[in-house]
XYZ file of N, CA and C in Angstrom:
792
model
N 119.755 149.854 86.688
C 119.564 151.262 87.006
C 120.561 151.689 88.070
N 121.021 152.931 87.962
C 121.993 153.433 88.939
C 121.403 153.461 90.343
N 120.103 153.779 90.453
C 119.465 153.809 91.770
C 119.465 152.423 92.409
N 119.227 151.395 91.598
C 119.226 150.025 92.125
C 120.606 149.621 92.615
N 121.643 150.028 91.847
C 123.017 149.725 92.241
C 123.358 150.411 93.556
N 122.935 151.677 93.679
C 123.218 152.435 94.901
C 122.536 151.802 96.112
N 121.273 151.425 95.957
C 120.543 150.807 97.063
C 121.150 149.459 97.432
N 121.552 148.690 96.412
C 122.159 147.386 96.676
C 123.470 147.560 97.438
N 124.256 148.571 97.073
C 125.517 148.837 97.782
C 125.237 149.230 99.236
N 124.244 150.091 99.454
C 123.895 150.490 100.812
C 123.415 149.293 101.633
N 122.731 148.356 100.961
C 122.303 147.122 101.636
C 123.498 146.274 102.024
N 124.489 146.164 101.122
C 125.679 145.360 101.386
C 126.450 145.882 102.597
N 126.526 147.191 102.744
C 127.299 147.756 103.846
C 126.441 147.982 105.100
N 125.160 147.598 105.025
C 124.320 147.624 106.213
C 123.660 148.940 106.532
N 123.672 149.886 105.615
C 123.025 151.173 105.883
C 121.518 151.098 105.672
N 121.065 150.233 104.768
C 119.626 150.044 104.565
C 119.313 148.553 104.661
N 118.027 148.237 104.874
C 117.576 146.847 104.928
C 116.332 146.704 104.063
N 116.051 145.485 103.652
C 114.858 145.202 102.862
C 113.712 144.918 103.825
N 112.654 145.708 103.727
C 111.521 145.545 104.647
C 110.470 144.607 104.092
N 110.264 144.619 102.778
C 109.295 143.733 102.140
C 109.502 143.789 100.633
N 108.649 143.132 99.912
C 108.716 143.131 98.445
C 107.334 143.399 97.871
N 107.326 144.017 96.720
C 106.105 144.176 95.933
C 106.406 143.611 94.553
N 105.887 142.395 94.310
C 106.249 141.713 93.083
C 107.718 141.342 93.134
N 108.477 141.821 92.133
C 109.914 141.553 92.104
C 110.718 142.725 92.663
N 110.040 143.781 93.126
C 110.729 144.964 93.641
C 111.010 144.829 95.132
N 112.238 145.153 95.532
C 112.599 145.179 96.947
C 112.267 146.561 97.512
N 111.691 146.577 98.695
C 111.382 147.837 99.364
C 112.403 148.034 100.486
N 113.204 149.096 100.387
C 114.276 149.369 101.351
C 113.848 150.436 102.362
N 114.491 150.402 103.521
C 114.345 151.468 104.514
C 115.646 151.547 105.312
N 115.826 152.623 106.055
C 117.026 152.784 106.863
C 117.109 151.679 107.917
N 118.326 151.195 108.145
C 118.536 150.092 109.067
C 117.927 150.368 110.439
N 118.148 151.567 110.968
C 117.704 151.866 112.322
C 116.179 151.888 112.452
N 115.471 151.981 111.333
C 114.009 151.967 111.379
C 113.445 150.565 111.141
N 114.318 149.612 110.866
C 113.886 148.238 110.609
C 114.360 147.290 111.704
N 115.616 147.437 112.102
C 116.238 146.497 113.029
C 116.000 146.924 114.474
N 115.483 146.036 115.322
C 115.321 146.371 116.746
C 116.663 146.782 117.356
N 116.628 147.727 118.254
C 117.836 148.304 118.818
C 118.805 147.305 119.410
N 118.281 146.239 120.044
C 119.172 145.273 120.701
C 120.016 144.478 119.707
N 119.623 144.498 118.436
C 120.398 143.781 117.426
C 121.233 144.721 116.557
N 121.129 146.004 116.807
C 121.800 146.988 115.954
C 123.209 147.269 116.475
N 124.120 146.358 116.196
C 125.504 146.532 116.623
C 126.411 145.800 115.648
N 127.698 146.086 115.708
C 128.668 145.451 114.823
C 129.546 144.492 115.618
N 130.091 143.511 114.931
C 131.036 142.592 115.556
C 132.320 142.602 114.744
N 133.351 142.023 115.296
C 134.617 141.937 114.570
C 134.511 140.885 113.470
N 135.433 140.938 112.539
C 135.448 139.954 111.459
C 135.618 138.546 112.016
N 136.442 138.408 113.037
C 136.666 137.099 113.650
C 135.390 136.556 114.275
N 134.640 137.416 114.996
C 133.376 136.992 115.604
C 132.370 136.593 114.535
N 132.341 137.354 113.436
C 131.405 137.057 112.349
C 131.713 135.697 111.734
N 132.995 135.409 111.525
C 133.364 134.133 110.915
C 133.096 132.965 111.862
N 133.247 133.189 113.165
C 132.899 132.150 114.125
C 131.390 131.870 114.086
N 130.609 132.938 113.936
C 129.158 132.782 113.842
C 128.787 131.950 112.621
N 129.417 132.262 111.474
C 129.080 131.531 110.258
C 129.636 130.104 110.273
N 130.653 129.872 111.084
C 131.126 128.494 111.265
C 130.014 127.647 111.878
N 129.302 128.243 112.841
C 128.180 127.537 113.464
C 126.977 127.480 112.528
N 126.712 128.601 111.870
C 125.529 128.662 111.011
C 125.629 127.690 109.843
N 126.820 127.497 109.306
C 126.980 126.596 108.168
C 126.663 125.153 108.545
N 126.779 124.827 109.828
C 126.369 123.504 110.304
C 124.865 123.503 110.566
N 124.382 124.556 111.220
C 122.959 124.645 111.538
C 122.108 124.630 110.275
N 122.586 125.278 109.221
C 121.833 125.366 107.966
C 121.591 123.980 107.373
N 122.594 123.117 107.468
C 122.479 121.778 106.900
C 121.896 120.769 107.880
N 121.925 121.100 109.167
C 121.462 120.136 110.166
C 122.552 119.137 110.485
N 122.900 118.327 109.505
C 124.056 117.437 109.573
C 124.969 117.822 108.426
N 126.158 118.296 108.735
C 127.092 118.762 107.711
C 128.206 117.744 107.513
N 128.424 117.327 106.287
C 129.506 116.384 106.001
C 130.840 117.071 106.283
N 131.650 116.469 107.155
C 132.891 117.106 107.573
C 133.832 117.356 106.395
N 133.868 116.435 105.446
C 134.816 116.554 104.330
C 134.504 117.725 103.397
N 133.269 118.179 103.376
C 132.894 119.278 102.469
C 132.393 120.511 103.222
N 132.488 120.498 104.551
C 131.977 121.611 105.358
C 132.639 122.931 104.997
N 133.920 122.902 104.680
C 134.638 124.146 104.397
C 134.075 124.851 103.168
N 133.523 124.105 102.219
C 132.914 124.716 101.036
C 131.685 125.528 101.426
N 130.902 124.964 102.331
C 129.716 125.673 102.813
C 130.109 126.936 103.573
N 131.123 126.815 104.437
C 131.587 127.978 105.192
C 132.102 129.063 104.247
N 132.865 128.669 103.242
C 133.430 129.637 102.296
C 132.341 130.429 101.593
N 131.214 129.779 101.287
C 130.125 130.486 100.600
C 129.480 131.520 101.520
N 129.516 131.268 102.824
C 128.944 132.218 103.780
C 129.854 133.428 103.978
N 131.165 133.198 104.066
C 132.079 134.302 104.404
C 132.776 134.889 103.177
N 132.455 134.363 101.995
C 132.931 134.942 100.725
C 134.449 134.993 100.616
N 135.081 133.919 101.030
C 136.522 133.783 100.810
C 136.884 132.309 100.867
N 138.040 131.967 100.342
C 138.485 130.574 100.367
C 138.825 130.134 101.793
N 138.515 128.897 102.084
C 138.862 128.298 103.373
C 139.710 127.063 103.084
N 140.946 127.074 103.538
C 141.850 125.950 103.271
C 141.457 124.744 104.124
N 141.960 123.585 103.745
C 141.694 122.380 104.519
C 142.247 122.510 105.936
N 143.427 123.157 106.033
C 144.052 123.325 107.345
C 143.192 124.217 108.244
N 142.701 125.332 107.673
C 141.864 126.233 108.471
C 140.572 125.535 108.881
N 139.985 124.793 107.946
C 138.740 124.087 108.253
C 138.944 123.093 109.389
N 140.062 122.365 109.330
C 140.355 121.386 110.382
C 140.501 122.072 111.734
N 141.201 123.208 111.753
C 141.393 123.945 113.002
C 140.058 124.442 113.559
N 139.213 124.964 112.681
C 137.921 125.489 113.123
C 137.032 124.371 113.676
N 137.038 123.230 113.015
C 136.222 122.106 113.469
C 136.680 121.633 114.842
N 137.991 121.481 115.001
C 138.509 121.014 116.295
C 138.184 122.024 117.395
N 138.233 123.318 117.067
C 137.920 124.332 118.066
C 136.442 124.265 118.462
N 135.558 124.058 117.479
C 134.128 123.937 117.773
C 133.862 122.729 118.675
N 134.586 121.645 118.438
C 134.401 120.438 119.241
C 134.963 120.647 120.655
N 136.156 121.262 120.761
C 136.759 121.520 122.069
C 135.893 122.456 122.910
N 135.216 123.405 122.250
C 134.359 124.360 122.959
C 132.997 123.772 123.313
N 132.753 122.544 122.881
C 131.466 121.909 123.185
C 130.329 122.422 122.339
N 130.644 123.043 121.218
C 129.612 123.604 120.341
C 129.128 122.572 119.331
N 130.039 121.745 118.837
C 129.689 120.765 117.809
C 130.279 119.403 118.156
N 129.762 118.373 117.507
C 130.270 117.011 117.682
C 130.246 116.287 116.346
N 130.985 115.218 116.296
C 130.968 114.351 115.116
C 129.936 113.249 115.323
N 129.340 112.796 114.227
C 128.351 111.726 114.298
C 128.441 110.891 113.022
N 128.168 109.599 113.160
C 128.118 108.704 112.010
C 126.658 108.439 111.667
N 126.376 108.314 110.382
C 125.027 108.043 109.907
C 124.997 106.637 109.337
N 124.045 105.845 109.800
C 123.932 104.463 109.334
C 123.822 104.418 107.812
N 124.650 103.579 107.205
C 124.608 103.428 105.753
C 125.509 104.390 105.009
N 126.208 105.272 105.738
C 127.099 106.247 105.101
C 128.511 106.103 105.664
N 129.482 106.268 104.811
C 130.881 106.195 105.233
C 131.394 107.558 105.701
N 130.624 108.608 105.461
C 131.062 109.955 105.798
C 130.924 110.236 107.291
N 131.738 111.171 107.760
C 131.625 111.686 109.118
C 130.897 113.022 109.037
N 129.898 113.214 109.894
C 129.088 114.428 109.860
C 129.304 115.252 111.130
N 129.010 116.541 111.017
C 129.056 117.455 112.153
C 127.635 117.894 112.491
N 127.345 118.058 113.780
C 126.073 118.625 114.194
C 126.309 119.499 115.415
N 125.420 120.443 115.641
C 125.527 121.310 116.805
C 125.014 120.575 118.033
N 125.729 120.677 119.138
C 125.317 119.994 120.353
C 123.952 120.464 120.845
N 123.589 121.686 120.471
C 122.270 122.192 120.860
C 121.146 121.417 120.187
N 121.473 120.649 119.139
C 120.475 119.827 118.451
C 120.438 118.396 118.966
N 121.222 118.099 119.989
C 121.311 116.731 120.490
C 119.947 116.175 120.894
N 119.152 116.992 121.579
C 117.838 116.507 122.016
C 116.950 116.192 120.823
N 117.079 116.974 119.747
C 116.284 116.708 118.543
C 116.671 115.360 117.938
N 117.965 115.110 117.857
C 118.424 113.842 117.297
C 117.955 112.662 118.150
N 117.983 112.846 119.462
C 117.528 111.774 120.359
C 116.040 111.499 120.159
N 115.247 112.563 120.020
C 113.816 112.398 119.774
C 113.570 111.661 118.459
N 114.282 112.080 117.416
C 114.088 111.464 116.106
C 114.503 109.997 116.115
N 115.612 109.710 116.814
C 116.087 108.327 116.896
C 115.058 107.453 117.612
N 114.335 108.058 118.554
C 113.322 107.318 119.305
C 111.973 107.305 118.587
N 111.919 107.923 117.407
C 110.674 107.936 116.642
C 109.720 109.036 117.048
N 110.210 110.041 117.791
C 109.355 111.142 118.222
C 109.660 112.405 117.411
N 108.670 113.277 117.277
C 108.875 114.578 116.656
C 109.199 115.587 117.749
N 110.317 116.311 117.668
C 110.655 117.300 118.708
C 109.520 118.298 118.927
N 109.256 118.626 120.168
C 108.149 119.526 120.495
C 108.287 120.880 119.804
N 109.522 121.362 119.678
C 109.722 122.680 119.068
C 109.461 122.677 117.569
N 109.256 121.500 116.987
C 108.985 121.399 115.553
C 107.493 121.412 115.252
N 106.669 121.669 116.233
C 105.228 121.679 116.022
C 104.877 122.722 114.961
N 104.108 122.356 113.941
C 103.768 123.311 112.865
C 103.018 124.522 113.400
N 103.316 125.690 112.844
C 102.610 126.916 113.216
C 101.282 127.019 112.475
N 101.172 126.274 111.365
C 99.939 126.246 110.583
C 99.574 124.813 110.283
N 98.920 124.567 109.148
C 98.571 123.186 108.787
C 99.808 122.319 108.668
N 99.699 121.068 109.079
C 100.810 120.141 108.934
C 100.911 119.701 107.479
N 102.020 119.043 107.125
C 102.183 118.579 105.749
C 101.300 117.367 105.453
N 100.638 116.822 106.462
C 99.641 115.786 106.220
C 98.293 116.404 105.887
N 98.047 117.583 106.452
C 96.787 118.281 106.174
C 96.845 119.073 104.872
N 98.036 119.564 104.541
C 98.213 120.397 103.351
C 99.608 120.151 102.783
N 99.696 119.710 101.526
C 101.011 119.413 100.945
C 101.832 120.692 100.839
N 103.133 120.514 100.782
C 104.065 121.620 100.582
C 104.828 121.389 99.285
N 104.951 122.434 98.476
C 105.725 122.357 97.243
C 107.122 122.898 97.530
N 108.117 122.044 97.424
C 109.482 122.448 97.731
C 110.084 123.210 96.550
N 110.754 124.304 96.849
C 111.411 125.093 95.815
C 112.575 124.309 95.221
N 112.983 124.622 93.987
C 114.055 123.866 93.318
C 115.351 123.786 94.118
N 115.709 124.856 94.838
C 116.958 124.862 95.589
C 116.733 124.670 97.087
N 115.572 124.161 97.470
C 115.287 123.866 98.870
C 116.334 122.901 99.410
N 116.893 123.228 100.572
C 118.001 122.462 101.123
C 117.619 121.011 101.384
N 116.334 120.743 101.625
C 115.879 119.383 101.915
C 116.075 118.453 100.723
N 115.897 118.985 99.507
C 115.861 118.106 98.340
C 116.902 118.411 97.271
N 117.554 119.560 97.342
C 118.501 119.944 96.294
C 119.812 119.166 96.399
N 120.559 119.191 95.310
C 121.909 118.616 95.250
C 121.958 117.144 95.677
N 120.978 116.385 95.217
C 120.995 114.958 95.464
C 120.409 114.512 96.788
N 120.013 115.453 97.663
C 119.491 115.056 98.977
C 118.137 114.369 98.860
N 117.354 114.716 97.830
C 116.050 114.064 97.662
C 116.223 112.558 97.514
N 117.260 112.155 96.791
C 117.515 110.725 96.590
C 117.974 110.068 97.883
N 118.877 110.741 98.605
C 119.425 110.162 99.829
C 118.394 110.077 100.940
N 117.580 111.122 101.080
C 116.647 111.187 102.204
C 115.306 110.527 101.894
N 114.823 110.727 100.645
C 113.473 110.265 100.315
C 113.433 109.195 99.220
N 114.600 108.806 98.680
C 114.636 107.898 97.532
C 113.796 108.472 96.389
N 113.988 109.773 96.151
C 113.199 110.521 95.171
C 114.156 111.161 94.174
N 114.073 110.772 92.921
C 114.945 111.331 91.897
C 114.493 112.743 91.556
N 115.382 113.724 91.771
C 114.987 115.097 91.450
C 116.162 115.880 90.889
N 115.905 116.562 89.782
C 116.894 117.438 89.173
C 116.164 118.644 88.615
N 116.618 119.831 88.983
C 116.020 121.064 88.465
C 116.427 121.203 87.001
N 115.458 121.151 86.091
C 115.748 121.095 84.669
C 115.639 122.434 83.966
N 115.615 123.522 84.745
C 115.429 124.845 84.152
C 116.547 125.205 83.175
N 117.743 124.677 83.395
C 118.874 125.006 82.527
C 119.090 123.974 81.416
N 118.245 122.961 81.365
C 118.372 121.953 80.322
C 117.617 122.381 79.059
N 118.131 122.033 77.872
C 117.366 122.274 76.644
C 116.029 121.539 76.723
N 115.013 122.096 76.078
C 113.664 121.534 76.170
C 113.641 120.047 75.832
N 114.350 119.651 74.785
C 114.287 118.248 74.343
C 114.959 117.286 75.322
N 115.724 117.824 76.287
C 116.390 116.962 77.263
C 115.649 116.889 78.597
N 114.571 117.641 78.734
C 113.835 117.657 79.999
C 112.946 116.431 80.126
N 113.038 115.803 81.271
C 112.195 114.638 81.542
C 110.859 115.055 82.132
N 110.902 116.062 83.011
C 109.692 116.477 83.710
C 109.178 117.823 83.214
N 110.002 118.878 83.333
C 109.512 120.188 82.916
C 110.423 121.306 83.368
N 110.085 122.503 82.937
C 110.911 123.689 83.175
C 111.070 123.997 84.664
N 109.981 123.948 85.424
C 110.030 124.384 86.822
C 109.342 123.372 87.737
N 109.624 122.115 87.526
C 108.974 121.056 88.289
C 109.358 121.113 89.769
N 108.354 121.009 90.651
C 108.559 121.105 92.093
C 108.198 119.785 92.785
N 109.048 119.300 93.690
C 108.703 118.109 94.489
C 107.546 118.432 95.435
N 106.723 117.436 95.715
C 105.564 117.614 96.590
C 105.771 116.811 97.866
N 105.804 117.525 98.996
C 105.992 116.900 100.308
C 104.635 116.659 100.948
N 104.362 115.409 101.272
C 103.110 115.026 101.948
C 103.488 114.192 103.161
N 103.120 114.689 104.342
C 103.573 114.019 105.565
C 105.079 114.159 105.670
N 105.792 113.046 105.715
C 107.256 113.104 105.784
C 107.885 112.447 104.564
N 107.194 112.506 103.420
C 107.708 111.847 102.227
C 107.451 112.698 100.981
N 108.339 112.593 100.014
C 108.118 113.216 98.714
C 107.357 112.210 97.862
N 106.141 112.557 97.493
C 105.242 111.580 96.880
C 104.890 111.887 95.427
N 105.206 113.100 94.968
C 104.815 113.473 93.608
C 105.604 114.707 93.191
N 105.364 115.138 91.970
C 105.961 116.375 91.449
C 104.987 116.993 90.463
N 105.112 118.308 90.269
C 104.237 118.966 89.304
C 104.984 120.107 88.641
N 104.591 120.404 87.415
C 105.220 121.454 86.611
C 104.209 122.580 86.417
N 104.333 123.683 87.188
C 103.355 124.773 87.099
C 103.839 125.911 86.191
N 102.895 126.666 85.673
C 103.218 127.864 84.900
C 102.090 128.866 85.070
N 102.453 130.104 85.381
C 101.466 131.158 85.581
C 101.339 132.006 84.319
N 100.128 132.083 83.792
C 99.822 132.997 82.681
C 99.416 134.329 83.299
N 100.323 135.289 83.274
C 100.079 136.557 83.957
C 98.968 137.376 83.293
N 98.762 137.192 82.007
C 97.722 137.963 81.315
C 96.326 137.541 81.771
N 96.131 136.243 81.930
C 94.810 135.746 82.328
C 94.729 135.432 83.822
N 95.884 135.451 84.500
C 95.897 135.119 85.920
C 95.622 133.658 86.186
N 95.968 132.810 85.210
C 95.691 131.377 85.334
C 96.953 130.596 85.691
N 96.860 129.794 86.738
C 97.942 128.882 87.096
C 97.679 127.559 86.382
N 98.541 127.230 85.432
C 98.393 125.986 84.677
C 99.277 124.899 85.295
N 98.714 123.737 85.546
C 99.502 122.579 85.953
C 99.785 121.802 84.674
N 100.977 122.026 84.118
C 101.317 121.442 82.822
C 101.575 119.949 82.923
N 102.069 119.523 84.067
C 102.340 118.107 84.264
C 102.265 117.745 85.729
N 101.896 116.509 86.002
C 101.777 116.040 87.389
C 102.097 114.555 87.392
N 103.024 114.154 88.283
C 103.467 112.769 88.308
C 103.491 112.245 89.736
N 102.791 111.153 89.974
C 102.793 110.494 91.276
C 103.910 109.465 91.329
N 104.562 109.340 92.474
C 105.499 108.250 92.690
C 104.726 106.935 92.779
N 105.405 105.830 92.529
C 104.741 104.527 92.550
C 104.088 104.231 93.896
N 104.728 104.693 94.997
C 104.196 104.403 96.327
C 103.382 105.557 96.895
N 102.989 106.511 96.053
C 102.233 107.671 96.527
C 100.817 107.260 96.938
N 100.271 107.892 97.982
C 98.886 107.595 98.382
C 97.917 108.075 97.308
N 96.800 107.406 97.202
C 95.808 107.767 96.187
C 94.418 107.869 96.803
N 94.377 108.206 98.096
C 93.093 108.297 98.780
C 92.612 109.746 98.853
N 91.451 109.939 99.450
C 90.853 111.278 99.513
C 91.634 112.199 100.438
N 92.285 111.651 101.460
C 93.061 112.493 102.378
C 94.184 113.190 101.631
N 94.864 112.449 100.750
C 95.919 113.065 99.947
C 95.341 114.069 98.964
N 94.235 113.721 98.325
C 93.604 114.633 97.369
C 93.220 115.940 98.052
N 92.715 115.846 99.277
C 92.334 117.052 100.033
C 93.566 117.901 100.355
N 94.635 117.236 100.801
C 95.867 117.959 101.126
C 96.448 118.629 99.887
N 96.349 117.969 98.739
C 96.853 118.536 97.492
C 96.021 119.744 97.070
N 94.704 119.653 97.211
C 93.829 120.770 96.863
C 94.128 121.993 97.722
N 94.357 121.769 99.011
C 94.679 122.885 99.910
C 96.035 123.490 99.570
N 97.010 122.634 99.243
C 98.333 123.136 98.868
C 98.286 123.959 97.596
N 97.538 123.493 96.604
C 97.409 124.237 95.347
C 96.674 125.559 95.567
N 95.685 125.538 96.450
C 94.958 126.775 96.762
C 95.890 127.805 97.381
N 96.702 127.374 98.358
C 97.643 128.303 98.995
C 98.653 128.833 97.975
N 99.178 127.935 97.141
C 100.173 128.340 96.140
C 99.585 129.347 95.161
N 98.357 129.086 94.707
C 97.708 129.985 93.755
C 97.493 131.368 94.362
N 97.089 131.408 95.618
C 96.885 132.700 96.283
C 98.213 133.435 96.461
N 99.279 132.671 96.734
C 100.597 133.269 96.934
C 101.058 134.026 95.696
N 100.787 133.459 94.520
C 101.240 134.093 93.278
C 100.129 134.903 92.623
N 99.019 135.113 93.373
C 97.898 135.960 92.939
C 97.228 135.435 91.667
N 97.126 134.121 91.562
C 96.399 133.532 90.433
C 94.895 133.667 90.679
N 94.149 133.875 89.603
C 92.700 134.015 89.713
C 91.985 132.681 89.527
N 92.626 131.757 88.838
C 92.044 130.433 88.648
C 93.152 129.424 88.411
N 92.814 128.149 88.555
C 93.795 127.076 88.412
C 93.298 126.095 87.349
N 94.146 125.834 86.386
C 93.859 124.849 85.348
C 94.616 123.570 85.691
N 93.894 122.523 86.056
C 94.518 121.268 86.470
C 94.502 120.234 85.344
N 94.476 120.720 84.126
C 94.396 119.823 82.982
C 95.527 118.828 82.885
N 96.691 119.165 83.439
C 97.829 118.253 83.354
C 97.885 117.222 84.457
N 96.886 117.212 85.342
C 96.890 116.284 86.476
C 96.272 114.949 86.075
N 96.960 113.901 86.404
C 96.444 112.543 86.254
C 96.687 111.824 87.570
N 95.839 110.893 87.983
C 94.714 110.309 87.253
C 93.493 111.224 87.154
N 92.559 110.853 86.305
C 91.373 111.672 86.023
C 90.556 111.917 87.284
N 90.447 110.888 88.140
C 89.663 111.029 89.364
C 90.240 112.120 90.258
N 91.558 112.185 90.350
C 92.203 113.220 91.158
C 91.980 114.588 90.534
N 92.065 114.678 89.217
C 91.836 115.941 88.520
C 90.430 116.473 88.808
N 89.451 115.577 88.759
C 88.074 115.975 89.016
C 87.906 116.482 90.451
N 88.576 115.816 91.388
C 88.491 116.242 92.791
C 89.068 117.635 92.956
N 90.219 117.889 92.328
C 90.852 119.204 92.447
C 89.984 120.289 91.849
N 89.395 120.022 90.699
C 88.510 121.011 90.072
C 87.388 121.421 91.008
N 86.883 120.442 91.742
C 85.733 120.705 92.625
C 86.121 121.303 93.972
N 87.393 121.217 94.346
C 87.758 121.593 95.712
C 88.798 122.697 95.828
N 89.366 123.194 94.737
C 90.272 124.343 94.821
C 89.442 125.604 94.909
N 89.619 126.347 95.976
C 88.816 127.543 96.227
C 89.715 128.777 96.296
N 89.502 129.719 95.391
C 90.282 130.963 95.382
C 89.404 132.146 95.766
């Protein structure tokens, strides 16, 4: 629609902002009525690119130096040469903004922001950084379903970080799919322990769990079953499902528990 194109253009140039969504519709409003005054200013192109140089590292947490320029290019929408990337990295290091780090078991050199140094020290010592305290239920109390392009697990990171094989099969022909159309990894505690293939029937408001697969080392106790029931309840409410069909869940004992404990 021409109106959608016009609004999208106004969004691109910063005249309007998206305030919320209703279903798949974006709700726009004037920038000055959405953005707090202290943030309503412009910067130069150079300042913006310096910001995204930092953000491209912050987004990944640990950014592989050899491929960092690809990430930066996607943020600033232009090609970044190897020479420019090298210059930017050295400048970030000279300014004390970033540092290089080696990861045990990897031959790659990674970049991290010096502001994250305390977090890395805590993690190395086996502690959880205080600023990472959950605002709601922890992933031990309630599982989290990771989106297909979630930075934690996408592009092979699930295998490297969790030893969890994951590939988004939405673009694969049906006969080539191993798991399903929209299979999501399940995070419990600090590990990916299972996956499930959900589908929402909008006519009946039913969330169908078409398939569910536990990893070999996944927990099978009541604590996990409870966390899974709470996660499914939150997910169902998020997509406005009226009921949940757990017919695709195995083992049978877990399926029975979910039937009895999912509350909408």
